[in-house]
Coordinates of N, CA, C and O in Angstrom, one line a residue:
X15 N 23.3 11.5 -107.2 CA 23.2 12.7 -108.0 C 23.0 12.4 -109.4 O 22.1 13.1 -110.1
X16 N 23.6 11.4 -110.1 CA 23.4 11.2 -111.5 C 22.1 10.9 -111.6 O 21.3 11.0 -112.8
X17 N 21.4 9.9 -110.7 CA 20.0 9.5 -110.9 C 19.2 10.7 -110.9 O 18.3 10.8 -111.7
X18 N 19.4 11.4 -110.0 CA 18.6 12.8 -110.0 C 18.6 13.7 -111.2 O 17.6 14.1 -111.7
X19 N 19.9 13.7 -111.7 CA 20.1 14.5 -113.0 C 19.4 13.9 -114.2 O 18.8 14.7 -115.1
X20 N 19.3 12.4 -114.2 CA 18.5 11.8 -115.3 C 17.1 12.1 -115.1 O 16.3 12.1 -116.0
X21 N 16.4 12.0 -114.0 CA 15.1 12.4 -113.7 C 14.7 13.9 -114.3 O 13.7 14.0 -114.7
X22 N 15.8 14.8 -113.8 CA 15.4 16.2 -114.5 C 15.7 16.4 -115.8 O 14.9 17.0 -116.3
X23 N 16.6 15.8 -116.2 CA 16.9 16.1 -117.7 C 17.9 15.0 -118.2 O 19.0 15.2 -118.1
X24 N 17.4 13.9 -118.8 CA 18.3 12.8 -119.4 C 19.1 13.5 -120.4 O 18.7 13.8 -121.5
X25 N 20.4 13.4 -120.4 CA 21.4 13.9 -121.2 C 22.5 12.9 -121.5 O 22.4 11.8 -120.7
X26 N 23.1 12.8 -122.7 CA 24.3 12.0 -122.8 C 25.3 11.9 -121.4 O 25.7 10.9 -121.1
X27 N 25.6 13.2 -121.2 CA 26.5 13.4 -120.1 C 26.0 12.7 -118.8 O 26.8 11.9 -118.3
X28 N 24.8 12.9 -118.5 CA 24.4 12.0 -117.3 C 24.3 10.6 -117.4 O 24.8 9.9 -116.7
X29 N 23.9 10.1 -118.6 CA 23.8 8.6 -118.9 C 25.2 8.1 -118.7 O 25.4 7.0 -118.2
X30 N 26.0 8.8 -119.4 CA 27.4 8.1 -119.6 C 28.2 8.2 -118.1 O 28.9 7.1 -117.8
X31 N 28.0 9.2 -117.6 CA 28.5 9.2 -116.2 C 27.9 8.3 -115.2 O 28.8 7.7 -114.5
X32 N 26.8 8.1 -115.3 CA 25.9 7.0 -114.4 C 26.4 5.7 -114.7 O 26.9 4.9 -114.0
X33 N 26.7 5.3 -116.1 CA 27.2 4.2 -116.7 C 28.7 4.1 -116.1 O 29.0 3.0 -115.9
X34 N 29.4 5.2 -116.2 CA 30.8 4.9 -115.7 C 30.9 4.6 -114.1 O 31.7 3.7 -113.6
X35 N 30.0 5.2 -113.3 CA 29.9 4.6 -112.1 C 29.5 3.2 -111.9 O 30.1 2.6 -111.2
X36 N 28.5 2.8 -112.7 CA 28.2 1.3 -112.7 C 29.4 0.4 -113.1 O 29.7 -0.6 -112.5
X37 N 30.0 1.1 -114.3 CA 31.2 0.2 -114.7 C 32.4 0.0 -113.6 O 32.9 -1.0 -113.5
X38 N 32.6 1.1 -113.0 CA 33.6 0.9 -111.8 C 33.2 0.1 -110.7 O 34.2 -0.3 -109.8
X39 N 31.8 0.1 -110.6 CA 31.3 -0.9 -109.4 C 31.2 -2.2 -109.9 O 30.8 -3.2 -109.2
X40 N 31.6 -2.4 -111.3 CA 31.6 -3.9 -111.7 C 30.2 -4.3 -112.2 O 29.8 -5.6 -112.3
X41 N 29.3 -3.4 -112.4 CA 27.9 -3.6 -112.7 C 27.7 -3.3 -114.1 O 27.3 -2.4 -114.6
X42 N 28.3 -4.3 -115.0 CA 28.3 -4.0 -116.4 C 27.2 -4.0 -117.3 O 27.1 -3.4 -118.2
X43 N 26.1 -4.8 -116.7 CA 24.9 -4.8 -117.6 C 24.2 -3.4 -117.4 O 23.8 -2.9 -118.3
X44 N 24.3 -2.9 -116.1 CA 23.7 -1.5 -116.0 C 24.5 -0.6 -116.5 O 24.0 0.4 -117.1
X45 N 25.8 -0.7 -116.7 CA 26.9 0.3 -117.2 C 26.4 0.4 -118.9 O 26.2 1.3 -119.4
X46 N 26.1 -0.8 -119.5 CA 26.0 -1.0 -120.7 C 24.4 -0.3 -121.1 O 24.5 0.3 -122.2
X47 N 23.5 -0.7 -120.3 CA 22.3 0.1 -120.3 C 22.3 1.5 -120.4 O 21.9 2.3 -121.4
X48 N 23.1 2.1 -119.6 CA 23.2 3.5 -119.4 C 24.1 4.2 -120.7 O 23.7 5.1 -121.3
X49 N 25.1 3.3 -121.2 CA 26.1 3.8 -122.2 C 25.1 3.8 -123.5 O 25.1 4.5 -124.6
X50 N 24.1 2.6 -123.7 CA 23.3 2.4 -124.9 C 22.4 3.7 -124.9 O 22.2 4.3 -126.0
X51 N 21.8 4.1 -123.9 CA 20.9 5.2 -123.7 C 21.9 6.6 -124.2 O 21.1 7.3 -125.1
X52 N 23.1 6.7 -123.9 CA 24.0 7.7 -124.2 C 24.1 7.9 -125.6 O 24.1 8.7 -126.4
X53 N 24.3 6.6 -126.3 CA 24.5 6.6 -127.7 C 23.4 6.9 -128.5 O 23.2 7.5 -129.7
X54 N 22.0 6.7 -127.8 CA 20.9 7.1 -128.4 C 20.7 8.6 -128.4 O 20.3 9.1 -129.6
X55 N 21.2 9.3 -127.8 CA 21.1 10.9 -127.3 C 22.3 11.5 -128.3 O 22.0 12.5 -128.6
X56 N 23.4 10.7 -128.3 CA 24.4 11.4 -129.0 C 25.2 10.4 -130.0 O 26.2 9.8 -129.6
X57 N 24.5 9.9 -130.8 CA 25.1 8.7 -131.8 C 26.3 9.0 -132.4 O 27.0 8.0 -133.1
X58 N 26.9 10.2 -132.6 CA 28.1 10.6 -133.1 C 29.1 10.8 -132.2 O 30.1 11.4 -132.5
X59 N 29.0 10.5 -130.8 CA 30.1 10.8 -129.9 C 30.7 9.5 -129.6 O 30.2 8.5 -128.9
X60 N 32.1 9.4 -130.0 CA 32.9 8.2 -129.8 C 32.9 7.7 -128.4 O 33.2 6.4 -128.1
X61 N 32.9 8.8 -127.5 CA 33.2 8.4 -126.0 C 31.9 7.4 -125.5 O 32.3 6.4 -124.9
X62 N 30.8 7.7 -125.9 CA 29.8 7.0 -125.6 C 29.8 5.4 -126.1 O 29.5 4.4 -125.4
X63 N 30.2 5.5 -127.4 CA 30.4 4.1 -128.0 C 31.4 3.4 -127.4 O 31.3 2.2 -127.3
X64 N 32.5 4.0 -127.2 CA 33.7 3.3 -126.5 C 33.4 3.0 -125.2 O 33.7 1.6 -124.7
X65 N 32.7 3.6 -124.4 CA 32.1 3.3 -123.1 C 31.2 2.0 -123.1 O 31.2 1.1 -122.2
X66 N 30.4 2.0 -124.3 CA 29.4 0.9 -124.4 C 30.2 -0.4 -124.8 O 29.9 -1.4 -124.1
X67 N 31.3 -0.3 -125.7 CA 32.1 -1.3 -125.8 C 32.7 -1.9 -124.8 O 32.9 -3.2 -124.6
X68 N 33.3 -1.1 -123.7 CA 34.0 -1.6 -122.6 C 32.9 -2.3 -121.7 O 33.2 -3.2 -121.3
X69 N 31.8 -1.8 -121.6 CA 30.8 -2.4 -120.7 C 30.5 -3.8 -121.3 O 30.4 -4.8 -120.6
X70 N 30.2 -3.9 -122.7 CA 30.0 -5.2 -123.3 C 31.1 -6.1 -123.0 O 30.9 -7.4 -122.8
X71 N 32.2 -5.6 -123.3 CA 33.4 -6.7 -123.2 C 33.6 -7.1 -121.9 O 33.7 -8.5 -121.9
X72 N 33.4 -6.5 -120.8 CA 33.4 -7.0 -119.5 C 32.2 -7.8 -119.0 O 32.1 -8.4 -118.1
X73 N 31.1 -7.4 -119.8 CA 29.8 -8.3 -119.2 C 29.9 -9.9 -119.7 O 29.4 -10.4 -119.0
X74 N 30.6 -10.1 -120.7 CA 30.8 -11.4 -121.2 C 29.4 -11.8 -122.1 O 28.4 -11.4 -121.9
X75 N 29.7 -12.6 -122.9 CA 28.6 -12.9 -124.0 C 28.3 -12.1 -124.9 O 27.4 -12.2 -125.7
X76 N 28.9 -10.8 -124.8 CA 28.7 -9.8 -125.8 C 29.6 -9.3 -126.6 O 29.7 -8.3 -126.9
X77 N 30.5 -10.2 -127.1 CA 31.7 -10.1 -127.8 C 31.4 -9.4 -129.0 O 32.1 -8.4 -129.5
X78 N 30.2 -9.8 -129.9 CA 29.7 -9.2 -131.1 C 29.6 -7.8 -131.0 O 29.8 -6.8 -131.8
X79 N 28.8 -7.7 -129.9 CA 28.1 -6.2 -129.7 C 29.5 -5.3 -129.1 O 29.5 -4.2 -129.7
X80 N 30.3 -5.8 -128.4 CA 31.5 -5.1 -128.1 C 32.4 -4.6 -129.2 O 32.6 -3.5 -129.3
X81 N 32.7 -5.6 -130.2 CA 33.2 -5.3 -131.4 C 32.6 -4.2 -132.2 O 33.2 -3.3 -132.7
X82 N 31.3 -4.4 -132.4 CA 30.5 -3.4 -133.2 C 30.6 -2.1 -132.6 O 30.9 -1.0 -133.1
X83 N 30.5 -1.9 -131.3 CA 30.7 -0.7 -130.8 C 32.0 -0.1 -130.7 O 32.1 1.1 -130.8
X84 N 33.0 -1.0 -130.5 CA 34.4 -0.4 -130.7 C 34.6 0.1 -132.1 O 35.4 1.2 -132.4
X85 N 34.3 -0.7 -133.1 CA 34.3 -0.2 -134.6 C 33.6 1.2 -134.7 O 34.3 2.1 -135.6
X86 N 32.5 1.4 -134.2 CA 31.8 2.8 -134.5 C 32.5 3.6 -133.7 O 32.7 4.7 -134.2
X87 N 32.9 3.4 -132.3 CA 33.9 4.5 -131.8 C 35.0 4.7 -132.6 O 35.4 5.9 -132.8
X88 N 35.6 3.8 -133.1 CA 36.8 4.1 -133.8 C 36.6 4.9 -135.1 O 37.3 5.9 -135.3
X89 N 35.6 4.7 -135.8 CA 35.2 5.3 -137.0 C 35.0 7.1 -136.6 O 35.4 7.8 -137.2
X90 N 34.3 7.0 -135.5 CA 33.8 8.5 -135.2 C 35.2 9.1 -134.4 O 35.3 10.3 -134.7
X91 N 36.2 8.3 -133.7 CA 37.2 9.2 -133.1 C 38.2 9.5 -134.2 O 38.8 10.5 -134.3
X92 N 38.3 8.7 -135.2 CA 39.2 8.9 -136.4 C 38.6 10.1 -137.1 O 39.5 11.1 -137.5
X93 N 37.1 10.3 -137.3 CA 36.7 11.5 -137.9 C 37.0 12.8 -137.0 O 37.2 13.7 -137.8
X94 N 36.8 12.5 -135.9 CA 37.2 13.8 -134.9 C 38.6 14.2 -135.1 O 38.9 15.3 -135.0
X95 N 39.5 13.3 -135.2 CA 40.8 13.7 -135.2 C 41.5 14.2 -136.7 O 42.3 15.0 -136.6
X96 N 40.5 13.9 -137.7 CA 40.7 14.5 -138.9 C 40.3 16.0 -138.9 O 41.0 16.9 -139.4
X97 N 39.4 16.3 -138.1 CA 39.0 17.9 -137.8 C 40.0 18.3 -136.9 O 40.2 19.6 -137.2
X98 N 40.5 17.9 -135.9 CA 41.6 18.3 -134.9 C 42.4 17.4 -134.4 O 42.4 16.7 -133.6
X99 N 43.3 17.3 -135.3 CA 44.5 16.3 -135.1 C 45.2 16.5 -133.7 O 46.1 15.7 -133.3
X100 N 45.0 17.7 -133.2 CA 46.0 18.1 -131.9 C 45.0 17.6 -130.6 O 45.5 17.8 -129.6
X101 N 43.9 16.9 -130.8 CA 43.1 16.6 -129.6 C 43.7 15.2 -129.2 O 43.3 14.1 -129.4
X102 N 44.5 15.4 -128.1 CA 45.2 14.4 -127.5 C 44.3 13.6 -126.8 O 44.6 12.1 -126.6
X103 N 43.1 13.9 -126.1 CA 42.3 12.9 -125.5 C 41.6 12.0 -126.4 O 41.6 10.9 -126.2
X104 N 41.1 12.5 -127.3 CA 40.6 11.8 -128.5 C 41.6 10.7 -129.1 O 41.3 9.3 -129.2
X105 N 42.9 11.2 -129.2 CA 44.0 10.1 -129.6 C 44.1 9.1 -128.6 O 44.3 7.9 -129.0
X106 N 44.1 9.4 -127.2 CA 44.4 8.2 -126.3 C 43.2 7.5 -126.2 O 43.4 6.2 -125.9
X107 N 42.0 8.1 -126.2 CA 40.9 7.0 -126.2 C 40.9 6.1 -127.5 O 40.6 5.0 -127.3
X108 N 41.1 6.7 -128.8 CA 41.3 5.9 -129.7 C 42.4 4.9 -129.6 O 42.1 3.8 -130.1
X109 N 43.6 5.1 -129.0 CA 44.5 4.1 -128.9 C 43.8 2.8 -128.0 O 44.2 1.8 -128.3
X110 N 42.9 3.1 -127.1 CA 42.3 1.9 -126.4 C 41.4 1.3 -127.2 O 41.3 0.2 -127.2
X111 N 40.5 2.1 -127.9 CA 39.8 1.4 -128.9 C 40.4 0.3 -129.8 O 40.0 -0.6 -130.1
X112 N 41.6 0.8 -130.2 CA 42.4 0.0 -131.1 C 42.9 -1.2 -130.4 O 42.8 -2.4 -130.9
X113 N 43.5 -0.9 -129.2 CA 43.9 -2.0 -128.5 C 42.9 -3.1 -128.1 O 43.3 -4.3 -128.3
X114 N 41.8 -2.7 -127.7 CA 40.8 -3.7 -127.4 C 40.3 -4.3 -128.7 O 39.3 -5.2 -128.6
X115 N 40.3 -3.8 -130.0 CA 40.0 -4.3 -131.2 C 41.1 -5.2 -132.1 O 40.9 -5.4 -133.0
X116 N 42.0 -5.5 -131.2 CA 43.2 -6.2 -131.6 C 44.0 -5.6 -132.7 O 44.7 -6.1 -133.5
X117 N 44.1 -4.3 -132.8 CA 45.0 -3.6 -133.6 C 46.2 -2.8 -132.7 O 46.3 -1.7 -132.6
X118 N 46.9 -3.8 -132.4 CA 48.1 -3.4 -131.5 C 49.1 -2.3 -131.9 O 49.3 -1.4 -131.1
X119 N 49.6 -2.2 -133.2 CA 50.4 -1.2 -133.7 C 49.8 -0.1 -133.8 O 50.4 0.9 -133.3
X120 N 48.6 -0.1 -134.2 CA 48.1 1.3 -134.2 C 47.6 1.9 -133.0 O 47.6 3.1 -132.8
X121 N 47.5 1.0 -132.0 CA 47.1 1.4 -130.5 C 48.4 2.1 -129.9 O 48.2 3.0 -129.5
X122 N 49.4 1.3 -130.1 CA 50.7 1.9 -129.7 C 51.1 3.3 -130.3 O 51.4 4.2 -129.6
X123 N 51.0 3.3 -131.6 CA 51.1 4.5 -132.3 C 50.4 5.7 -131.9 O 50.9 6.9 -131.7
X124 N 49.1 5.5 -131.6 CA 48.0 6.4 -131.2 C 48.5 6.9 -129.8 O 48.4 8.0 -129.4
X125 N 48.8 5.8 -128.9 CA 49.0 6.3 -127.4 C 50.4 7.1 -127.4 O 50.3 8.1 -126.6
X126 N 51.1 6.7 -128.3 CA 52.5 7.8 -128.4 C 52.1 9.1 -128.8 O 52.6 10.2 -128.4
X127 N 51.1 9.1 -129.6 CA 50.7 10.4 -130.3 C 50.0 11.3 -129.1 O 50.4 12.5 -128.9
X128 N 49.2 10.6 -128.4 CA 48.7 11.3 -127.3 C 49.4 11.7 -126.3 O 49.4 12.7 -125.7
X129 N 50.5 11.0 -125.9 CA 51.5 11.3 -124.9 C 52.3 12.6 -125.5 O 52.6 13.4 -124.6
X130 N 52.8 12.4 -126.7 CA 53.4 13.5 -127.2 C 52.8 15.0 -127.4 O 53.0 16.0 -126.8
X131 N 51.5 14.9 -127.7 CA 50.6 15.9 -127.8 C 50.1 16.7 -126.7 O 50.0 17.9 -126.2
X132 N 50.0 15.8 -125.6 CA 49.7 16.2 -124.3 C 50.9 16.5 -123.3 O 50.7 16.9 -122.2
X133 N 51.9 16.4 -123.8 CA 53.2 16.7 -122.9 C 53.2 15.8 -121.8 O 53.4 16.2 -120.7
X134 N 52.6 14.3 -122.0 CA 52.7 13.3 -121.1 C 51.7 13.6 -119.8 O 52.2 13.4 -118.7
X135 N 50.5 14.2 -120.2 CA 49.6 14.4 -119.4 C 49.1 13.0 -118.5 O 49.2 12.1 -119.1
X136 N 48.8 13.2 -117.2 CA 48.4 11.9 -116.5 C 47.4 11.1 -117.3 O 47.5 9.9 -117.3
X137 N 46.3 11.8 -117.8 CA 45.2 11.0 -118.4 C 45.8 10.2 -119.7 O 45.4 9.2 -119.9
X138 N 46.8 10.9 -120.5 CA 47.4 10.2 -121.5 C 48.2 9.0 -121.0 O 48.2 8.0 -121.7
X139 N 48.8 9.3 -119.9 CA 49.6 8.2 -119.4 C 48.6 6.9 -119.0 O 49.2 6.0 -119.2
X140 N 47.4 7.2 -118.5 CA 46.4 6.3 -118.1 C 46.1 5.4 -119.6 O 46.3 4.2 -119.4
X141 N 46.0 6.1 -120.7 CA 45.6 5.5 -121.8 C 46.8 4.6 -122.3 O 46.5 3.5 -122.7
X142 N 47.9 5.2 -122.2 CA 49.2 4.3 -122.6 C 49.3 3.1 -121.7 O 49.6 2.0 -122.2
X143 N 49.0 3.3 -120.6 CA 49.1 1.9 -119.4 C 48.0 1.2 -120.1 O 48.4 -0.3 -119.9
X144 N 46.8 1.4 -120.4 CA 45.8 0.4 -120.7 C 46.3 -0.3 -122.0 O 45.9 -1.4 -122.2
X145 N 46.7 0.5 -123.1 CA 47.2 0.0 -124.4 C 48.4 -1.2 -124.0 O 48.2 -2.2 -124.3
X146 N 49.4 -0.8 -123.2 CA 50.5 -1.6 -122.8 C 50.0 -2.8 -122.1 O 50.4 -4.0 -122.5
X147 N 49.0 -2.6 -121.1 CA 48.4 -3.9 -120.4 C 47.7 -4.9 -121.4 O 48.0 -6.0 -121.3
X148 N 47.2 -4.3 -122.3 CA 46.1 -5.0 -123.3 C 47.3 -5.9 -124.1 O 46.9 -7.2 -124.4
X149 N 48.3 -5.3 -124.3 CA 49.3 -5.9 -125.2 C 50.5 -6.9 -124.3 O 51.4 -7.5 -124.7
X150 N 50.1 -7.0 -122.9 CA 50.9 -7.8 -122.1 C 52.3 -7.3 -121.8 O 53.0 -8.0 -121.3
X151 N 52.5 -6.1 -122.1 CA 53.7 -5.4 -121.5 C 53.6 -4.9 -120.1 O 53.2 -3.7 -119.9
X152 N 53.7 -5.7 -119.2 CA 53.5 -5.3 -117.6 C 54.5 -4.1 -117.2 O 54.1 -3.2 -116.5
X153 N 55.8 -4.2 -117.7 CA 56.8 -3.3 -117.5 C 56.3 -1.9 -117.9 O 56.4 -0.9 -117.1
X154 N 56.0 -1.8 -119.1 CA 55.5 -0.7 -119.8 C 54.1 -0.1 -119.1 O 54.0 1.1 -118.9
X155 N 53.3 -0.9 -118.7 CA 52.1 -0.6 -118.1 C 52.4 0.0 -116.7 O 52.0 1.1 -116.4
X156 N 53.2 -0.6 -115.9 CA 53.6 -0.1 -114.5 C 54.4 1.2 -114.6 O 54.1 2.1 -113.8
X157 N 55.2 1.2 -115.6 CA 56.0 2.5 -115.7 C 55.1 3.8 -116.1 O 55.2 4.8 -115.5
X158 N 54.2 3.4 -116.9 CA 53.2 4.5 -117.4 C 52.3 5.0 -116.1 O 52.1 6.2 -115.8
X159 N 51.8 4.0 -115.3 CA 51.1 4.2 -114.2 C 52.0 5.0 -113.1 O 51.3 5.8 -112.4
X160 N 53.1 4.6 -112.9 CA 54.0 5.3 -112.1 C 54.2 6.7 -112.2 O 54.1 7.5 -111.6
X161 N 54.3 7.1 -113.5 CA 54.6 8.3 -113.9 C 53.3 9.1 -113.7 O 53.4 10.3 -113.5
X162 N 52.2 8.5 -114.2 CA 50.9 9.1 -114.1 C 50.7 9.7 -112.7 O 50.3 10.8 -112.3
X163 N 50.9 8.7 -111.7 CA 50.8 9.2 -110.3 C 51.8 10.2 -109.8 O 51.5 11.0 -109.1
X164 N 53.0 10.1 -110.4 CA 54.0 10.9 -109.9 C 53.6 12.3 -110.4 O 53.8 13.3 -109.8
X165 N 53.0 12.5 -111.6 CA 52.7 13.7 -112.1 C 51.5 14.3 -111.5 O 51.3 15.6 -111.5
X166 N 50.5 13.5 -111.0 CA 49.4 13.9 -110.4 C 48.9 12.8 -109.6 O 48.3 11.9 -110.1
X167 N 48.9 12.9 -108.3 CA 48.5 11.7 -107.4 C 47.1 11.5 -107.5 O 46.4 10.3 -106.9
X168 N 46.4 12.5 -107.8 CA 44.9 12.3 -107.9 C 44.4 11.4 -108.9 O 43.1 11.0 -108.8
X169 N 45.4 10.8 -109.6 CA 45.0 9.8 -110.7 C 45.0 8.5 -110.1 O 44.8 7.4 -110.7
X170 N 45.7 8.3 -108.8 CA 46.0 6.9 -108.3 C 44.7 6.0 -108.3 O 44.8 4.8 -108.6
X171 N 43.5 6.6 -107.9 CA 42.4 5.7 -107.9 C 42.2 5.2 -109.2 O 41.7 4.0 -109.1
X172 N 42.4 5.8 -110.1 CA 42.0 5.1 -111.6 C 42.7 3.6 -111.8 O 42.2 2.8 -112.3
X173 N 44.1 3.8 -111.1 CA 44.8 2.6 -111.5 C 44.2 1.4 -110.6 O 44.0 0.4 -111.1
X174 N 43.7 1.7 -109.3 CA 43.2 0.8 -108.5 C 41.8 0.3 -109.0 O 41.4 -0.8 -108.6
X175 N 40.9 1.1 -109.3 CA 39.7 0.8 -109.7 C 39.4 0.3 -111.1 O 38.4 -0.2 -111.3
X176 N 40.4 0.4 -111.9 CA 40.1 0.0 -113.4 C 40.1 -1.5 -113.2 O 40.9 -2.2 -113.0
X177 N 39.0 -2.2 -114.0 CA 38.8 -3.6 -113.9 C 39.8 -4.3 -114.7 O 40.3 -5.5 -114.4
X178 N 40.5 -3.8 -115.7 CA 41.5 -4.4 -116.6 C 42.8 -4.4 -115.7 O 43.5 -5.3 -115.6
X179 N 43.2 -3.2 -115.3 CA 44.3 -2.9 -114.6 C 44.4 -3.7 -113.2 O 45.5 -4.1 -112.5
X180 N 43.1 -3.9 -112.8 CA 43.1 -4.9 -111.4 C 43.7 -6.1 -111.5 O 43.9 -6.6 -110.4
X181 N 43.8 -6.6 -112.6 CA 44.5 -8.0 -112.8 C 45.8 -7.8 -112.3 O 46.6 -8.9 -112.2
X182 N 46.5 -6.7 -112.1 CA 47.8 -6.6 -111.6 C 48.0 -6.7 -110.2 O 49.0 -6.8 -109.6
X183 N 46.8 -6.9 -109.5 CA 46.9 -7.1 -108.1 C 47.9 -8.2 -107.7 O 47.8 -9.1 -108.4
X184 N 48.8 -7.9 -106.8 CA 49.5 -9.1 -106.4 C 51.0 -8.8 -106.7 O 52.1 -9.2 -106.3
X185 N 51.0 -7.9 -107.9 CA 52.3 -7.4 -108.3 C 52.8 -6.3 -107.4 O 52.1 -5.5 -107.1
X186 N 54.1 -6.4 -107.0 CA 54.6 -5.7 -105.9 C 54.5 -4.1 -106.2 O 54.2 -3.3 -105.5
X187 N 55.0 -3.9 -107.5 CA 55.0 -2.4 -108.1 C 53.4 -2.0 -108.2 O 53.3 -0.7 -107.7
X188 N 52.6 -2.6 -108.6 CA 51.1 -2.3 -108.6 C 50.7 -2.1 -107.2 O 49.9 -0.9 -106.9
X189 N 51.0 -2.9 -106.3 CA 50.3 -2.7 -105.0 C 50.8 -1.5 -104.3 O 50.0 -0.8 -103.7
X190 N 52.0 -1.3 -104.4 CA 52.6 -0.1 -104.0 C 52.1 1.2 -104.5 O 51.9 2.0 -103.8
X191 N 51.7 1.0 -105.7 CA 51.1 2.3 -106.3 C 49.8 2.5 -106.1 O 49.2 3.7 -105.7
X192 N 49.1 1.6 -105.7 CA 47.6 1.6 -105.3 C 47.3 1.9 -104.0 O 46.4 2.4 -103.6
X193 N 48.3 1.3 -103.3 CA 48.3 1.5 -101.8 C 49.5 1.9 -101.1 O 50.3 1.1 -100.7
X194 N 49.8 3.2 -101.4 CA 51.0 3.7 -100.9 C 51.3 3.6 -99.5 O 50.5 3.6 -98.6

């Protein structure tokens, strides 16, 4: 469907969503290509830059490109939060950008902000889990994921399909979470 959408009208949304599909399939080169096209159409959209950074990070050999894309995503997300400091989704996404840029304290603080602003929305819990995982806090990661699924079971596949969280496979709590 996304391929057809791109044939009809190439948009940032179509490119980034097609890129997300490739990302979750482990096809990081194709994901990066789609996200790069999304950034060309929407150069001020932090989400496209963040997704480009994720794809580069997992592609390997693109560390400098990933760092630059994360930095651009950070600048844009921080700017968005200056305009709307109540935007918990941007706060949660920014938390992950910080985490993967080695800014752990800022990541944790921003994840906490997203949780508070969202009233612990499942999506905010996913961001918090990713931040905790990046920082090596397995218990906090699993607790956030368990609460996420408890609040909304339709979020369960995100835990099982995320390439970073997939490293928890074999952990009894994680395995129970993704395969109830």
